[in-house]
Amino acid sequence: AYLRELSSEGNYLQAQIEIIMIPEKTEDIKVKAEIRAIKEVLSIYLEENTKASKDLGRLLESEEEGYSDFLDMVGSNFPMSPDVRRRFLEMVLPEERCQFLVQLILDETAVSQMKRSFHEKVRQRIDKNQKEYILREQMKLIQEELGDQVSSLNEAERYMGMLGDLK
């Protein structure tokens, strides 16, 4: 039911409601298409987020009993902030709830992809910095090793020069 009007008259409240018919059978083509759309975006989300709730994965495989029940199950298992969850729960029409869920899942998938890309870039940069650090340390070590040999060669040349001056 949808609350049309709520008024206070004396010691009681009076409400006008509108009964909304919600299709419960998934035989309707539109309903099947909407369920399939949710399952497809949910599948992409689960591929991107391997740590997501196992219940979401089970929803992909389940044969739903009713359209509203399926939407409720997805909505209750999908991670969302309390404010977003409140907005979802306030929605009455199944089509509206379905569109909301699809958009929410797509947005979360995009955020996850950006986050993964960012972490990959950071990891590559750290790997590059570590490689550069190792190479710099190796160069220092080589220079130190060669520096000892070079300094002893320089000393020998200096002594030879001094001998040449003595003659």
XYZ file of N, CA, C and O in Angstrom:
668
model
N 0.844 -1.181 0.000
C 0.000 0.000 0.000
C 0.886 1.239 0.000
O 2.011 1.218 0.478
N 0.323 2.306 -0.515
C 1.035 3.577 -0.602
C 0.227 4.602 0.181
O -0.978 4.742 -0.011
N 0.876 5.307 1.092
C 0.216 6.300 1.929
C 0.008 7.569 1.103
O 0.952 8.215 0.679
N -1.245 7.915 0.870
C -1.586 9.105 0.090
C -1.661 10.343 0.976
O -1.167 11.400 0.637
N -2.319 10.198 2.120
C -2.533 11.353 2.988
C -2.662 10.863 4.421
O -3.229 9.817 4.693
N -2.138 11.656 5.334
C -2.219 11.347 6.757
C -2.642 12.622 7.466
O -2.019 13.664 7.315
N -3.755 12.518 8.198
C -4.238 13.705 8.910
C -4.577 13.320 10.347
O -4.912 12.186 10.659
N -4.513 14.310 11.211
C -4.799 14.108 12.625
C -6.132 14.768 12.937
O -6.328 15.962 12.698
N -7.038 13.968 13.439
C -8.362 14.490 13.808
C -8.637 14.073 15.244
O -8.940 12.917 15.516
N -8.478 15.017 16.143
C -8.723 14.729 17.554
C -7.688 13.786 18.112
O -6.493 14.036 18.026
N -8.149 12.686 18.664
C -7.261 11.715 19.313
C -6.814 10.579 18.400
O -6.263 9.601 18.877
N -7.101 10.683 17.128
C -6.707 9.604 16.219
C -6.162 10.167 14.916
O -6.325 11.337 14.604
N -5.524 9.284 14.172
C -4.981 9.629 12.860
C -5.853 8.998 11.788
O -6.349 7.876 11.941
N -6.037 9.724 10.690
C -6.791 9.190 9.573
C -5.866 9.163 8.366
O -5.158 10.139 8.088
N -5.860 8.032 7.663
C -4.961 7.867 6.531
C -5.742 7.462 5.296
O -6.724 6.729 5.380
N -5.279 7.970 4.158
C -5.805 7.521 2.882
C -4.680 6.750 2.205
O -3.557 7.260 2.093
N -4.978 5.533 1.790
C -3.961 4.707 1.159
C -4.419 4.278 -0.224
O -5.601 4.315 -0.536
N -3.423 3.886 -1.009
C -3.701 3.348 -2.336
C -3.042 1.979 -2.395
O -1.863 1.828 -2.076
N -3.795 0.995 -2.766
C -3.258 -0.362 -2.858
C -2.524 -0.499 -4.189
O -3.042 -0.139 -5.244
N -1.297 -0.982 -4.088
C -0.459 -1.143 -5.273
C -0.331 -2.632 -5.549
O 0.046 -3.411 -4.680
N -0.633 -2.996 -6.752
C -0.530 -4.400 -7.137
C 0.913 -4.670 -7.548
O 1.464 -3.995 -8.409
N 1.524 -5.658 -6.915
C 2.904 -6.037 -7.205
C 2.880 -7.433 -7.808
O 2.351 -8.359 -7.189
N 3.428 -7.593 -8.989
C 3.423 -8.936 -9.598
C 4.294 -9.892 -8.785
O 5.416 -9.578 -8.439
N 3.753 -11.015 -8.433
C 4.491 -11.994 -7.643
C 5.020 -13.141 -8.500
O 5.888 -13.871 -8.086
N 4.477 -13.351 -9.648
C 4.945 -14.426 -10.524
C 6.005 -13.880 -11.465
O 5.876 -12.790 -11.992
N 7.045 -14.655 -11.682
C 8.128 -14.196 -12.571
C 7.865 -14.598 -14.018
O 8.777 -14.633 -14.825
N 6.629 -14.872 -14.353
C 6.297 -15.269 -15.713
C 6.196 -14.061 -16.635
O 6.312 -14.182 -17.841
N 5.981 -12.913 -16.077
C 5.879 -11.697 -16.860
C 7.232 -11.399 -17.493
O 8.269 -11.418 -16.835
N 7.259 -11.100 -18.774
C 8.504 -10.863 -19.501
C 9.268 -9.677 -18.932
O 10.489 -9.737 -18.775
N 8.563 -8.609 -18.600
C 9.219 -7.429 -18.050
C 9.901 -7.760 -16.722
O 11.028 -7.348 -16.468
N 9.215 -8.504 -15.897
C 9.779 -8.884 -14.598
C 11.009 -9.761 -14.797
O 12.036 -9.560 -14.145
N 10.920 -10.729 -15.710
C 12.073 -11.587 -15.998
C 13.258 -10.763 -16.489
O 14.397 -11.009 -16.101
N 12.978 -9.791 -17.347
C 14.050 -8.948 -17.880
C 14.696 -8.142 -16.760
O 15.925 -7.999 -16.718
N 13.908 -7.612 -15.850
C 14.453 -6.819 -14.749
C 15.275 -7.684 -13.797
O 16.348 -7.269 -13.345
N 14.787 -8.874 -13.521
C 15.545 -9.789 -12.662
C 16.855 -10.171 -13.338
O 17.915 -10.192 -12.712
N 16.797 -10.437 -14.625
C 18.005 -10.784 -15.369
C 19.001 -9.616 -15.368
O 20.207 -9.821 -15.219
N 18.492 -8.390 -15.499
C 19.375 -7.211 -15.474
C 20.086 -7.108 -14.132
O 21.299 -6.865 -14.072
N 19.349 -7.320 -13.050
C 19.969 -7.270 -11.721
C 21.005 -8.373 -11.584
O 22.119 -8.145 -11.092
N 20.670 -9.568 -12.036
C 21.615 -10.682 -11.921
C 22.885 -10.431 -12.743
O 23.981 -10.780 -12.313
N 22.740 -9.830 -13.915
C 23.910 -9.554 -14.758
C 24.848 -8.542 -14.107
O 26.052 -8.758 -14.048
N 24.298 -7.429 -13.606
C 25.168 -6.429 -12.978
C 25.719 -6.946 -11.653
O 26.850 -6.638 -11.279
N 24.941 -7.775 -10.984
C 25.403 -8.375 -9.731
C 26.554 -9.342 -9.997
O 27.526 -9.401 -9.238
N 26.471 -10.063 -11.098
C 27.547 -10.974 -11.488
C 28.836 -10.214 -11.751
O 29.921 -10.621 -11.301
N 28.741 -9.100 -12.451
C 29.922 -8.264 -12.719
C 30.485 -7.725 -11.408
O 31.697 -7.728 -11.191
N 29.598 -7.290 -10.533
C 30.033 -6.770 -9.227
C 30.778 -7.850 -8.440
O 31.822 -7.587 -7.849
N 30.249 -9.065 -8.443
C 30.873 -10.157 -7.687
C 32.218 -10.561 -8.279
O 33.119 -10.966 -7.546
N 32.383 -10.457 -9.596
C 33.682 -10.726 -10.212
C 34.712 -9.698 -9.758
O 35.875 -10.018 -9.543
N 34.262 -8.469 -9.630
C 35.152 -7.374 -9.229
C 35.448 -7.400 -7.728
O 36.527 -7.038 -7.300
N 34.471 -7.815 -6.942
C 34.584 -7.814 -5.477
C 34.534 -9.243 -4.950
O 33.473 -9.734 -4.588
N 35.683 -9.869 -4.910
C 35.732 -11.268 -4.497
C 35.416 -11.447 -3.024
O 35.102 -12.551 -2.592
N 35.495 -10.373 -2.237
C 35.205 -10.471 -0.809
C 33.756 -10.141 -0.484
O 33.389 -10.007 0.673
N 32.915 -10.018 -1.499
C 31.508 -9.686 -1.287
C 30.788 -10.850 -0.607
O 31.258 -11.990 -0.601
N 29.642 -10.544 -0.067
C 28.830 -11.527 0.658
C 28.529 -12.752 -0.212
O 28.163 -12.633 -1.378
N 28.684 -13.917 0.386
C 28.377 -15.168 -0.324
C 26.887 -15.258 -0.653
O 26.489 -15.902 -1.611
N 26.055 -14.594 0.165
C 24.613 -14.619 -0.084
C 24.269 -13.965 -1.419
O 23.322 -14.381 -2.084
N 25.031 -12.964 -1.812
C 24.794 -12.343 -3.116
C 25.059 -13.342 -4.237
O 24.327 -13.382 -5.219
N 26.106 -14.136 -4.080
C 26.399 -15.170 -5.072
C 25.299 -16.211 -5.159
O 24.957 -16.680 -6.241
N 24.758 -16.550 -4.009
C 23.662 -17.529 -3.994
C 22.419 -16.987 -4.697
O 21.649 -17.749 -5.281
N 22.220 -15.682 -4.627
C 21.054 -15.086 -5.289
C 21.132 -15.239 -6.810
O 20.114 -15.325 -7.474
N 22.353 -15.274 -7.333
C 22.506 -15.452 -8.783
C 22.022 -16.823 -9.229
O 21.524 -16.980 -10.341
N 22.187 -17.789 -8.366
C 21.844 -19.164 -8.721
C 20.420 -19.535 -8.332
O 19.891 -20.525 -8.804
N 19.809 -18.741 -7.474
C 18.505 -19.117 -6.934
C 17.386 -18.869 -7.937
O 17.461 -17.995 -8.779
N 16.387 -19.671 -7.808
C 15.145 -19.449 -8.541
C 14.241 -18.682 -7.591
O 13.792 -19.213 -6.579
N 14.020 -17.421 -7.902
C 13.273 -16.555 -7.010
C 11.803 -16.954 -6.936
O 11.215 -17.400 -7.908
N 11.254 -16.804 -5.728
C 9.848 -17.146 -5.529
C 8.948 -16.015 -5.986
O 7.860 -16.239 -6.474
N 9.388 -14.808 -5.809
C 8.588 -13.662 -6.223
C 9.487 -12.484 -6.495
O 10.598 -12.385 -5.982
N 8.996 -11.609 -7.310
C 9.766 -10.442 -7.728
C 10.131 -9.571 -6.536
O 11.296 -9.214 -6.344
N 9.157 -9.235 -5.720
C 9.418 -8.381 -4.550
C 10.366 -9.061 -3.583
O 11.240 -8.407 -3.007
N 10.195 -10.365 -3.402
C 11.092 -11.103 -2.500
C 12.527 -11.060 -3.010
O 13.471 -10.885 -2.235
N 12.693 -11.212 -4.323
C 14.027 -11.161 -4.912
C 14.659 -9.787 -4.691
O 15.815 -9.675 -4.289
N 13.891 -8.723 -4.955
C 14.395 -7.367 -4.738
C 14.757 -7.155 -3.269
O 15.787 -6.544 -2.955
N 13.919 -7.668 -2.375
C 14.205 -7.546 -0.940
C 15.499 -8.267 -0.574
O 16.303 -7.755 0.213
N 15.699 -9.450 -1.135
C 16.901 -10.225 -0.823
C 18.160 -9.517 -1.332
O 19.163 -9.443 -0.625
N 18.102 -9.003 -2.547
C 19.255 -8.285 -3.086
C 19.510 -7.038 -2.243
O 20.640 -6.759 -1.833
N 18.449 -6.291 -1.959
C 18.585 -5.066 -1.176
C 19.105 -5.304 0.226
O 19.885 -4.520 0.761
N 18.717 -6.414 0.823
C 19.162 -6.681 2.196
C 20.586 -7.218 2.246
O 21.275 -7.050 3.246
N 21.064 -7.836 1.173
C 22.415 -8.408 1.171
C 23.461 -7.520 0.514
O 24.653 -7.758 0.690
N 23.033 -6.528 -0.234
C 24.002 -5.657 -0.903
C 24.484 -4.594 0.077
O 23.684 -3.971 0.764
N 25.814 -4.374 0.135
C 26.321 -3.374 1.085
C 25.955 -1.956 0.639
O 26.193 -1.573 -0.499
N 25.351 -1.221 1.569
C 25.004 0.177 1.304
C 24.920 0.931 2.620
O 24.731 0.326 3.671
N 25.074 2.214 2.534
C 25.025 3.051 3.731
C 23.594 3.070 4.274
O 22.637 2.798 3.544
N 23.438 3.392 5.552
C 22.085 3.440 6.129
C 21.156 4.402 5.383
O 19.974 4.093 5.192
N 21.683 5.534 4.916
C 20.845 6.496 4.202
C 20.365 5.918 2.872
O 19.197 6.049 2.507
N 21.256 5.258 2.162
C 20.889 4.643 0.877
C 19.905 3.502 1.117
O 18.919 3.348 0.392
N 20.147 2.717 2.168
C 19.231 1.620 2.489
C 17.844 2.158 2.832
O 16.824 1.594 2.430
N 17.786 3.273 3.552
C 16.501 3.882 3.909
C 15.768 4.310 2.642
O 14.574 4.055 2.490
N 16.497 4.954 1.708
C 15.859 5.369 0.451
C 15.314 4.163 -0.305
O 14.216 4.213 -0.860
N 16.085 3.074 -0.323
C 15.627 1.863 -1.013
C 14.367 1.311 -0.353
O 13.410 0.945 -1.031
N 14.369 1.265 0.960
C 13.220 0.703 1.674
C 11.968 1.575 1.563
O 10.852 1.071 1.674
N 12.160 2.868 1.330
C 11.013 3.758 1.179
C 10.355 3.622 -0.186
O 9.221 4.046 -0.372
N 11.058 3.022 -1.133
C 10.497 2.854 -2.476
C 9.443 1.763 -2.443
O 9.631 0.719 -1.831
N 8.349 2.024 -3.140
C 7.239 1.087 -3.129
C 7.148 0.304 -4.432
O 6.998 -0.916 -4.427
N 7.272 0.997 -5.530
C 7.102 0.349 -6.837
C 8.294 -0.542 -7.168
O 9.446 -0.116 -7.078
N 8.041 -1.781 -7.562
C 9.126 -2.711 -7.878
C 10.047 -2.214 -8.995
O 11.255 -2.395 -8.921
N 9.476 -1.580 -10.020
C 10.299 -1.077 -11.127
C 11.284 -0.023 -10.615
O 12.440 0.009 -11.025
N 10.802 0.829 -9.727
C 11.636 1.874 -9.145
C 12.750 1.246 -8.294
O 13.907 1.659 -8.361
N 12.403 0.240 -7.518
C 13.384 -0.449 -6.679
C 14.421 -1.165 -7.538
O 15.610 -1.167 -7.219
N 13.958 -1.766 -8.628
C 14.861 -2.476 -9.533
C 15.853 -1.506 -10.167
O 17.063 -1.762 -10.173
N 15.370 -0.394 -10.681
C 16.247 0.599 -11.294
C 17.247 1.140 -10.277
O 18.417 1.348 -10.591
N 16.779 1.350 -9.068
C 17.652 1.844 -8.001
C 18.774 0.850 -7.725
O 19.940 1.218 -7.625
N 18.414 -0.440 -7.610
C 19.422 -1.471 -7.346
C 20.417 -1.600 -8.490
O 21.626 -1.709 -8.257
N 19.941 -1.593 -9.709
C 20.840 -1.719 -10.862
C 21.828 -0.560 -10.871
O 23.042 -0.762 -11.035
N 21.331 0.659 -10.669
C 22.217 1.827 -10.667
C 23.206 1.757 -9.509
O 24.397 2.046 -9.674
N 22.742 1.349 -8.349
C 23.611 1.229 -7.176
C 24.720 0.196 -7.420
O 25.891 0.443 -7.141
N 24.349 -0.946 -7.964
C 25.333 -2.005 -8.232
C 26.341 -1.545 -9.287
O 27.549 -1.773 -9.139
N 25.865 -0.882 -10.336
C 26.775 -0.365 -11.364
C 27.735 0.665 -10.781
O 28.933 0.647 -11.089
N 27.224 1.559 -9.947
C 28.079 2.578 -9.320
C 29.133 1.933 -8.435
O 30.309 2.305 -8.476
N 28.736 0.969 -7.626
C 29.687 0.291 -6.732
C 30.733 -0.489 -7.523
O 31.894 -0.549 -7.133
N 30.323 -1.069 -8.640
C 31.262 -1.787 -9.495
C 32.289 -0.818 -10.076
O 33.492 -1.107 -10.088
N 31.834 0.339 -10.532
C 32.748 1.346 -11.084
C 33.726 1.832 -10.014
O 34.925 1.978 -10.285
N 33.230 2.047 -8.807
C 34.101 2.478 -7.711
C 35.153 1.403 -7.430
O 36.336 1.700 -7.245
N 34.736 0.160 -7.410
C 35.668 -0.941 -7.155
C 36.729 -1.038 -8.245
O 37.898 -1.302 -7.960
N 36.328 -0.842 -9.490
C 37.289 -0.891 -10.595
C 38.301 0.243 -10.485
O 39.497 0.036 -10.696
N 37.824 1.437 -10.139
C 38.744 2.565 -9.968
C 39.693 2.322 -8.803
O 40.885 2.612 -8.885
N 39.154 1.772 -7.736
C 39.967 1.479 -6.556
C 41.039 0.447 -6.883
O 42.203 0.601 -6.513
N 40.652 -0.595 -7.608
C 41.603 -1.630 -8.002
C 42.682 -1.052 -8.908
O 43.872 -1.334 -8.762
N 42.280 -0.207 -9.854
C 43.229 0.427 -10.759
C 44.208 1.304 -9.982
O 45.410 1.282 -10.245
N 43.705 2.060 -9.025
C 44.549 2.919 -8.200
C 45.552 2.082 -7.411
O 46.748 2.392 -7.382
N 45.078 1.002 -6.787
C 45.971 0.136 -6.014
C 47.024 -0.510 -6.901
O 48.184 -0.668 -6.493
N 46.642 -0.857 -8.115
C 47.596 -1.453 -9.054
C 48.685 -0.448 -9.420
O 49.869 -0.787 -9.457
N 48.290 0.805 -9.658
C 49.274 1.844 -9.981
C 50.208 2.079 -8.797
O 51.415 2.237 -8.987
N 49.648 2.104 -7.598
C 50.470 2.296 -6.402
C 51.453 1.142 -6.255
O 52.642 1.346 -5.990
N 50.963 -0.084 -6.451
C 51.821 -1.262 -6.335
C 52.946 -1.215 -7.369
O 54.104 -1.490 -7.060
N 52.615 -0.819 -8.603
C 53.644 -0.717 -9.638
C 54.671 0.354 -9.284
O 55.867 0.158 -9.487
N 54.196 1.463 -8.741
C 55.110 2.537 -8.369
C 56.024 2.083 -7.227
O 57.222 2.372 -7.228
N 55.458 1.361 -6.272
C 56.271 0.846 -5.165
C 57.292 -0.147 -5.700
O 58.466 -0.103 -5.326
N 56.850 -1.037 -6.597
C 57.780 -1.998 -7.198
C 58.906 -1.268 -7.927
O 60.074 -1.634 -7.802
N 58.556 -0.226 -8.677
C 59.565 0.537 -9.419
C 60.539 1.203 -8.446
O 61.757 1.151 -8.648
N 59.995 1.803 -7.379
C 60.854 2.461 -6.391
C 61.767 1.455 -5.690
O 62.928 1.752 -5.417
N 61.239 0.271 -5.397
C 62.059 -0.757 -4.764
C 63.169 -1.209 -5.702
O 64.318 -1.386 -5.277
N 62.849 -1.383 -6.973
C 63.871 -1.772 -7.945
C 64.947 -0.706 -8.042
O 66.139 -1.018 -8.062
N 64.519 0.559 -8.106
C 65.489 1.656 -8.194
C 66.368 1.693 -6.941
O 67.578 1.912 -7.038
N 65.758 1.480 -5.787
C 66.524 1.484 -4.536
C 67.562 0.363 -4.549
O 68.731 0.582 -4.213
N 67.150 -0.828 -4.959
C 68.076 -1.967 -5.014
C 69.209 -1.680 -5.995
O 70.380 -1.935 -5.694
N 68.864 -1.123 -7.164
C 69.901 -0.809 -8.148
C 70.865 0.257 -7.622
O 72.083 0.158 -7.826
N 70.329 1.272 -6.926
C 71.216 2.300 -6.349
C 72.147 1.692 -5.311
O 73.340 2.015 -5.268
N 71.627 0.820 -4.482
C 72.458 0.167 -3.463
C 73.530 -0.712 -4.115
O 74.667 -0.753 -3.660
N 73.152 -1.419 -5.178
C 74.122 -2.237 -5.889
C 75.208 -1.371 -6.516
O 76.398 -1.724 -6.457
N 74.810 -0.220 -7.084
C 75.796 0.694 -7.674
C 76.746 1.229 -6.603
O 77.958 1.308 -6.822
N 76.197 1.560 -5.431
C 77.043 2.044 -4.339
C 78.060 0.983 -3.939
O 79.241 1.269 -3.737
N 77.579 -0.247 -3.818
C 78.454 -1.347 -3.430
C 79.540 -1.561 -4.482
O 80.718 -1.732 -4.140
N 79.162 -1.539 -5.756
C 80.142 -1.710 -6.837
C 81.163 -0.582 -6.804
O 82.376 -0.815 -6.933
N 80.679 0.646 -6.609
C 81.590 1.783 -6.552
C 82.530 1.673 -5.358
O 83.708 1.999 -5.451
N 82.007 1.191 -4.239
C 82.875 1.007 -3.071
C 83.946 -0.040 -3.356
O 85.113 0.143 -3.026
N 83.502 -1.144 -3.954
C 84.460 -2.205 -4.291
C 85.498 -1.694 -5.282
O 86.685 -1.914 -5.120
N 85.018 -1.032 -6.330
C 85.934 -0.491 -7.319
C 86.726 0.669 -6.749
O 87.876 0.869 -7.116
N 86.123 1.401 -5.858
C 86.790 2.537 -5.249
C 88.024 2.100 -4.494
O 89.063 2.762 -4.555
N 87.987 0.985 -3.793
C 89.149 0.459 -3.087
C 90.242 0.085 -4.083
O 91.416 0.386 -3.887
N 89.840 -0.577 -5.168
C 90.816 -0.969 -6.176
C 91.370 0.258 -6.893
O 92.555 0.360 -7.160
N 90.484 1.206 -7.192
C 90.908 2.410 -7.897
C 91.849 3.211 -7.016
O 92.882 3.705 -7.467
N 91.535 3.312 -5.729
C 92.407 4.092 -4.850
C 93.769 3.417 -4.706
O 94.794 4.084 -4.665
N 93.800 2.069 -4.670
C 95.100 1.399 -4.586
C 95.863 1.543 -5.905
O 97.084 1.675 -5.919
N 95.143 1.558 -7.050
C 95.796 1.804 -8.337
C 96.330 3.233 -8.394
O 97.430 3.478 -8.886
N 95.546 4.160 -7.878
C 95.989 5.555 -7.860
C 97.227 5.710 -6.977
O 98.139 6.472 -7.311
N 97.250 5.017 -5.870
C 98.421 5.081 -4.991
C 99.654 4.534 -5.700
O 100.747 5.107 -5.619
N 99.499 3.421 -6.407
C 100.631 2.820 -7.137
C 101.127 3.782 -8.202
O 102.348 3.961 -8.376
N 100.195 4.410 -8.915
C 100.608 5.378 -9.933
C 101.319 6.569 -9.294
O 102.291 7.098 -9.840
N 100.858 7.005 -8.143
C 101.489 8.132 -7.459
C 102.925 7.778 -7.042
O 103.865 8.556 -7.226
N 103.098 6.557 -6.512
C 104.443 6.115 -6.128
C 105.369 6.001 -7.347
O 106.544 6.351 -7.294
N 104.803 5.521 -8.459
C 105.602 5.415 -9.685
C 106.034 6.795 -10.155
O 107.160 6.993 -10.612
N 105.108 7.749 -10.038
C 105.429 9.124 -10.415
C 106.537 9.695 -9.530
O 107.431 10.392 -9.991
N 106.458 9.411 -8.230
C 107.473 9.898 -7.296
C 108.822 9.252 -7.587
O 109.875 9.909 -7.497
N 108.832 7.960 -7.972
C 110.061 7.271 -8.342
C 110.659 7.896 -9.582
O 111.885 8.048 -9.713
N 109.807 8.227 -10.512
C 110.274 8.854 -11.745
C 110.913 10.208 -11.451
O 111.888 10.597 -12.084
N 110.386 10.949 -10.489
C 110.965 12.232 -10.097
C 112.307 12.061 -9.431
O 113.194 12.922 -9.565
N 112.482 10.989 -8.692
C 113.749 10.741 -8.002
C 114.857 10.411 -8.999
O 116.016 10.683 -8.738
N 114.589 9.802 -10.081
C 115.618 9.402 -11.040
C 116.091 10.579 -11.726
O 116.707 11.336 -12.009
